[in-house]
mmCIF file of C-alpha atoms and ligand atoms in Angstrom:
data_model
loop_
_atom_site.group_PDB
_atom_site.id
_atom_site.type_symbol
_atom_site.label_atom_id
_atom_site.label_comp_id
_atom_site.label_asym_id
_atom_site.label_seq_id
_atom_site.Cartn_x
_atom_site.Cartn_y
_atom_site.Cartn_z
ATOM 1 C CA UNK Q 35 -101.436 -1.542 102.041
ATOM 2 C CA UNK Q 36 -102.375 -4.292 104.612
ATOM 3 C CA UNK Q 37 -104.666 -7.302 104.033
ATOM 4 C CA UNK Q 38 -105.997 -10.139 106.185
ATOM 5 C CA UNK Q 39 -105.746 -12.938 104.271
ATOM 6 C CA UNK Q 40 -108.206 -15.581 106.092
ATOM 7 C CA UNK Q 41 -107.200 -18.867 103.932
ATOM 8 C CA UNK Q 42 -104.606 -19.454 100.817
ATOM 9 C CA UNK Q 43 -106.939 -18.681 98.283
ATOM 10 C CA UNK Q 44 -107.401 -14.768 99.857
ATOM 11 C CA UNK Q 45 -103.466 -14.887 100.006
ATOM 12 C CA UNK Q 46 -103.720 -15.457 96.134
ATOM 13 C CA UNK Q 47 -105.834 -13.000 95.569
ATOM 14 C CA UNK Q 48 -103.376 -10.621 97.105
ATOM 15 C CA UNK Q 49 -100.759 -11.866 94.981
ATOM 16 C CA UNK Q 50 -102.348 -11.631 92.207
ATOM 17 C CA UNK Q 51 -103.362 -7.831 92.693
ATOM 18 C CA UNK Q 52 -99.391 -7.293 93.209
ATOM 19 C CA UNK Q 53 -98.422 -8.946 90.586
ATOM 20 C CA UNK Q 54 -101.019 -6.795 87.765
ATOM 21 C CA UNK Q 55 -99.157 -3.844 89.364
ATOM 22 C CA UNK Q 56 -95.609 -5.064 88.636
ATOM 23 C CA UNK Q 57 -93.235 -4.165 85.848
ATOM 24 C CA UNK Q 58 -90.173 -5.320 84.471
ATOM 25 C CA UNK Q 59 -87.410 -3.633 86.870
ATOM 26 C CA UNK Q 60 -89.423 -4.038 90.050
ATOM 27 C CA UNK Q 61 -87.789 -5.722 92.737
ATOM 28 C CA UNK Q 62 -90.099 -7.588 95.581
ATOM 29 C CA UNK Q 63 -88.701 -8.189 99.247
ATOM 30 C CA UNK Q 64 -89.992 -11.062 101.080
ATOM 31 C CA UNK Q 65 -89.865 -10.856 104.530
ATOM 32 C CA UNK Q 66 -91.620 -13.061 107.416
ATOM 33 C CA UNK Q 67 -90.473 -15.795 109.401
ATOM 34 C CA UNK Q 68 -90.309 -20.178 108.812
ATOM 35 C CA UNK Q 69 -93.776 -20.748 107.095
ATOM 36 C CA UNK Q 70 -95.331 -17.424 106.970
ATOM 37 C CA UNK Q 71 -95.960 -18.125 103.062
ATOM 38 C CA UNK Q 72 -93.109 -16.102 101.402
ATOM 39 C CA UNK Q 73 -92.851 -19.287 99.246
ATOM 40 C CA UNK Q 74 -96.218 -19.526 98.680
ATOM 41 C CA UNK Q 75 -96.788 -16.225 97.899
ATOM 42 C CA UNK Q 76 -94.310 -16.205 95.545
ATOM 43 C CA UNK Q 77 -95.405 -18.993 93.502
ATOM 44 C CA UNK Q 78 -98.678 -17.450 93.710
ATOM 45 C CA UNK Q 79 -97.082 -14.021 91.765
ATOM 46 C CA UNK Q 80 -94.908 -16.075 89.389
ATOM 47 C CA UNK Q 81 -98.024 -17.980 88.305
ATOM 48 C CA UNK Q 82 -99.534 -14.986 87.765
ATOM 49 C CA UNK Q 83 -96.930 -13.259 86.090
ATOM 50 C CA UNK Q 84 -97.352 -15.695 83.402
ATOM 51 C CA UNK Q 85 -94.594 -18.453 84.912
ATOM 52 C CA UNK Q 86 -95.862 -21.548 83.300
ATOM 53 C CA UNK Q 87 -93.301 -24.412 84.238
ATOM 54 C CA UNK Q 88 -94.971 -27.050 86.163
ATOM 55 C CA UNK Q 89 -92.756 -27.299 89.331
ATOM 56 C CA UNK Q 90 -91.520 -23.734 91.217
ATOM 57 C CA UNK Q 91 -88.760 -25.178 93.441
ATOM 58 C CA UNK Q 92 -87.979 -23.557 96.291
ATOM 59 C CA UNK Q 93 -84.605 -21.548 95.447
ATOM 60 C CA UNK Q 94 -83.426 -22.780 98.405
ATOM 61 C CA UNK Q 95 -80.643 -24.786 97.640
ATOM 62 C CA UNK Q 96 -79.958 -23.089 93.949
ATOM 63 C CA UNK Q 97 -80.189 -19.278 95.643
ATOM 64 C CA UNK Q 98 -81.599 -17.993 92.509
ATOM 65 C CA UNK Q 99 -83.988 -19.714 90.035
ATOM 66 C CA UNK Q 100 -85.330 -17.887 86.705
ATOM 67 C CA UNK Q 101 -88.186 -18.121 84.828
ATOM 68 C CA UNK Q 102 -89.978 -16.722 81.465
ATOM 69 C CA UNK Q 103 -92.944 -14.820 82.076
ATOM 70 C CA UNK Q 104 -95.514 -12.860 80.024
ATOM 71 C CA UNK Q 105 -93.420 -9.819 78.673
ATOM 72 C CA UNK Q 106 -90.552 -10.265 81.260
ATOM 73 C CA UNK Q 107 -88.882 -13.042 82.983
ATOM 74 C CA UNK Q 108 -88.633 -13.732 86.835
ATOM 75 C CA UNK Q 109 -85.833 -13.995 89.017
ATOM 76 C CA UNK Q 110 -86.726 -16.239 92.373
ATOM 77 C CA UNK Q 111 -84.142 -15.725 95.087
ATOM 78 C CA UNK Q 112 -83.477 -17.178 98.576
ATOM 79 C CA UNK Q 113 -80.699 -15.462 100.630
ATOM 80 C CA UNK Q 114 -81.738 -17.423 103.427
ATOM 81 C CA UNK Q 115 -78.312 -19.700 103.316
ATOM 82 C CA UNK Q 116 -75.743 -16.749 102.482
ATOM 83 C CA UNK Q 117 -73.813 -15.378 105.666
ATOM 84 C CA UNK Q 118 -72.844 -12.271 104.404
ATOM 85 C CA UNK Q 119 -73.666 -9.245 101.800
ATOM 86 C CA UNK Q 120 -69.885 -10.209 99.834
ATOM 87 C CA UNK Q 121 -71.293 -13.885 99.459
ATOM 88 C CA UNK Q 122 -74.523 -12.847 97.961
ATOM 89 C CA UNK Q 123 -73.234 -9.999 95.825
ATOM 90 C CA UNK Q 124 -70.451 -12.414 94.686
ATOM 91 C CA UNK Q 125 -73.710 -14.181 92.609
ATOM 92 C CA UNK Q 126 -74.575 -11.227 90.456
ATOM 93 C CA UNK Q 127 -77.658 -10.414 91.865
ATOM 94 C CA UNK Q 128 -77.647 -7.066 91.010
ATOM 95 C CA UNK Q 129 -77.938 -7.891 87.230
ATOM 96 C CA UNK Q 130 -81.277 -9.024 88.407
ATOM 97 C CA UNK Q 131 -82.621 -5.377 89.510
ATOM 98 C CA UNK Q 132 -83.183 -4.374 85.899
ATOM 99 C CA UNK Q 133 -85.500 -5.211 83.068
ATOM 100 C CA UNK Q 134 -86.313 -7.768 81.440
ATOM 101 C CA UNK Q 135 -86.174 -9.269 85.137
ATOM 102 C CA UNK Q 136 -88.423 -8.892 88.059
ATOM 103 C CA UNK Q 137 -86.920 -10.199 90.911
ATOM 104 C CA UNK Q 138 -88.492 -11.725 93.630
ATOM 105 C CA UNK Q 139 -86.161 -12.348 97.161
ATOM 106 C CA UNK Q 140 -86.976 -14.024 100.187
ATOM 107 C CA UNK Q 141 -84.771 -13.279 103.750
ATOM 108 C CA UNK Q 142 -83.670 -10.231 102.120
ATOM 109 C CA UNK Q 143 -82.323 -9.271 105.430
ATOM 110 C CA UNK Q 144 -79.553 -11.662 104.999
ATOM 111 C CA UNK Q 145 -77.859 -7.882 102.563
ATOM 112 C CA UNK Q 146 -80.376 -5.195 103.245
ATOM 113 C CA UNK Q 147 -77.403 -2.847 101.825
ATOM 114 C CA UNK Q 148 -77.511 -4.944 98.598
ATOM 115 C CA UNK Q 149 -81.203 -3.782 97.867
ATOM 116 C CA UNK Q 150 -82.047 -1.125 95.201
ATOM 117 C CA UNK Q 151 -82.899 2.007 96.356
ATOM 118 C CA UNK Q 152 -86.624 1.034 95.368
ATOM 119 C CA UNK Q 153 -88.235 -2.020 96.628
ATOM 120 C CA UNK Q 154 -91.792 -3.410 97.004
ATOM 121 C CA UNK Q 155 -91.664 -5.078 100.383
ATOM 122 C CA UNK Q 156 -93.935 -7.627 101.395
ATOM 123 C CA UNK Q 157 -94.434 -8.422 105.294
ATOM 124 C CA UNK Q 158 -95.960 -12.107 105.875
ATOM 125 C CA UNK Q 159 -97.098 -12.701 108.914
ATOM 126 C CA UNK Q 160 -98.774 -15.689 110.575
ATOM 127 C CA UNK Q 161 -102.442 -15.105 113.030
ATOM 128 C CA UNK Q 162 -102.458 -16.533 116.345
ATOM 129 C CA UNK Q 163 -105.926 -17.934 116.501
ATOM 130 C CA UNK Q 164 -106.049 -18.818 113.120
ATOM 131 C CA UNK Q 165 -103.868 -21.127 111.134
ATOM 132 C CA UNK Q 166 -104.499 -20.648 108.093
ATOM 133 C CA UNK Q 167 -104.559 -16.820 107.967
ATOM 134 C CA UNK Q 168 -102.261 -14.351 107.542
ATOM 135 C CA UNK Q 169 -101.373 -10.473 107.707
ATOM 136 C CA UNK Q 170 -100.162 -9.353 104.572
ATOM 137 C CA UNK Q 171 -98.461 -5.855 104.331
ATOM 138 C CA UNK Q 172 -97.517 -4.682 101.496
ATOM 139 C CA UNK Q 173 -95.103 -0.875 100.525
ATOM 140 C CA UNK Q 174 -93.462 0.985 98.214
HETATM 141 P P1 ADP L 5 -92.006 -19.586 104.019
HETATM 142 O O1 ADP L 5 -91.517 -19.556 102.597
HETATM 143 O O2 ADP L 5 -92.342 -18.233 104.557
HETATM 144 O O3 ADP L 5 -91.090 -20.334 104.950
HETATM 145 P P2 ADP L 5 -93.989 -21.364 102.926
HETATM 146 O O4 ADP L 5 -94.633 -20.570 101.847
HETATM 147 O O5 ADP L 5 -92.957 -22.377 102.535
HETATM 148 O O6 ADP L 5 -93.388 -20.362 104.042
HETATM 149 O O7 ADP L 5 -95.077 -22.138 103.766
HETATM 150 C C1 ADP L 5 -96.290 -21.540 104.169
HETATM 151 C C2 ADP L 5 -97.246 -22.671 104.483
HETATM 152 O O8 ADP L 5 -98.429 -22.131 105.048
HETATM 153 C C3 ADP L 5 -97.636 -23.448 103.235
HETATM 154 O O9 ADP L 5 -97.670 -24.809 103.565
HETATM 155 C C4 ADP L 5 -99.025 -22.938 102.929
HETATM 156 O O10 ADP L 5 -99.790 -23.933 102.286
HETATM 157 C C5 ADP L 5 -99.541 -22.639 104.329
HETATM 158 N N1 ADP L 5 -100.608 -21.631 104.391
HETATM 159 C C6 ADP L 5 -101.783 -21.797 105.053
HETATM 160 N N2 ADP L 5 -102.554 -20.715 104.943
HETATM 161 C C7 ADP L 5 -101.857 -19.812 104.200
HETATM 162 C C8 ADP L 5 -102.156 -18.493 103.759
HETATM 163 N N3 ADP L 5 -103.287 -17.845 104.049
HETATM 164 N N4 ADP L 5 -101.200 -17.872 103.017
HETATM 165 C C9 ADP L 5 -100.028 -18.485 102.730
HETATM 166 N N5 ADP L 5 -99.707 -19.736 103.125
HETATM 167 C C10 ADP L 5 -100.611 -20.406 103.852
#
């Protein structure tokens, strides 16, 4: 599916709409470069997945953050500071594929091989002419 969203708001809409489809077990792929709004996105699906804490840190600098949800808890990951596959399995991420989790990662292509077989990728990308819009593709 592909969506131009024209402002923030339209990008939560989109998030939202992903996030009523997800279930416990589903894995998301962020992918898009410095600022296309994988964060933001994110926070947008955690929120409405029922994430209630006040602040959603970027997992930056902790690689993985969790969170309880409505009927399943999140998993927030960043694999943009891990070098290599070994590294990033090394964390247990795979325990996060599986219910009660739904795991969200952004730079996945830091370990493409460390992906489940079944992912939901999401494709950020910024507009030329406008700043504040952005092409959102979503599969799987
Ligand atoms: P990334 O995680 O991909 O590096 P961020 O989510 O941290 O990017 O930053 C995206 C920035 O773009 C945020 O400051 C956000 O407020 C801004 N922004 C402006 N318009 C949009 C939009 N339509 N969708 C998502 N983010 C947007």
């Amino acid at each position: 599916m592909q969506f131009l969203a024209v402002n923030e708001a339209a990008t939560v809409e989109v998030a939202c709409g992903l996030a009523a489809r997800l279930k416990a077990g589903d894995v998301v792929a962020l992918h898009g470069d410095l600022g296309a709004g994988k964060s933001f996105f994110s926070r947008a699906v955690m929120r409405a997945l029922g994430v209630r804490d006040q602040a959603l840190p970027s997992p930056t600098f902790a690689i993985i953050q969790e969170y309880d949800a409505d009927g399943c808890r999140v998993a927030h990951m960043d694999w943009y500071r891990l070098d290599d596959a070994e590294e990033i399995e090394m964390l247990g991420v795979r325990d996060y594929f599986q219910p009660p989790w739904i795991c969200l990662i952004e730079w996945p292509g830091r370990a493409p091989a460390l992906l489940p077989g079944s992912v939901i990728s999401v494709h950020l990308q910024c507009c030329d002419d406008h700043a504040d819009a952005r092409r959102i593709d979503i599969d799987g």
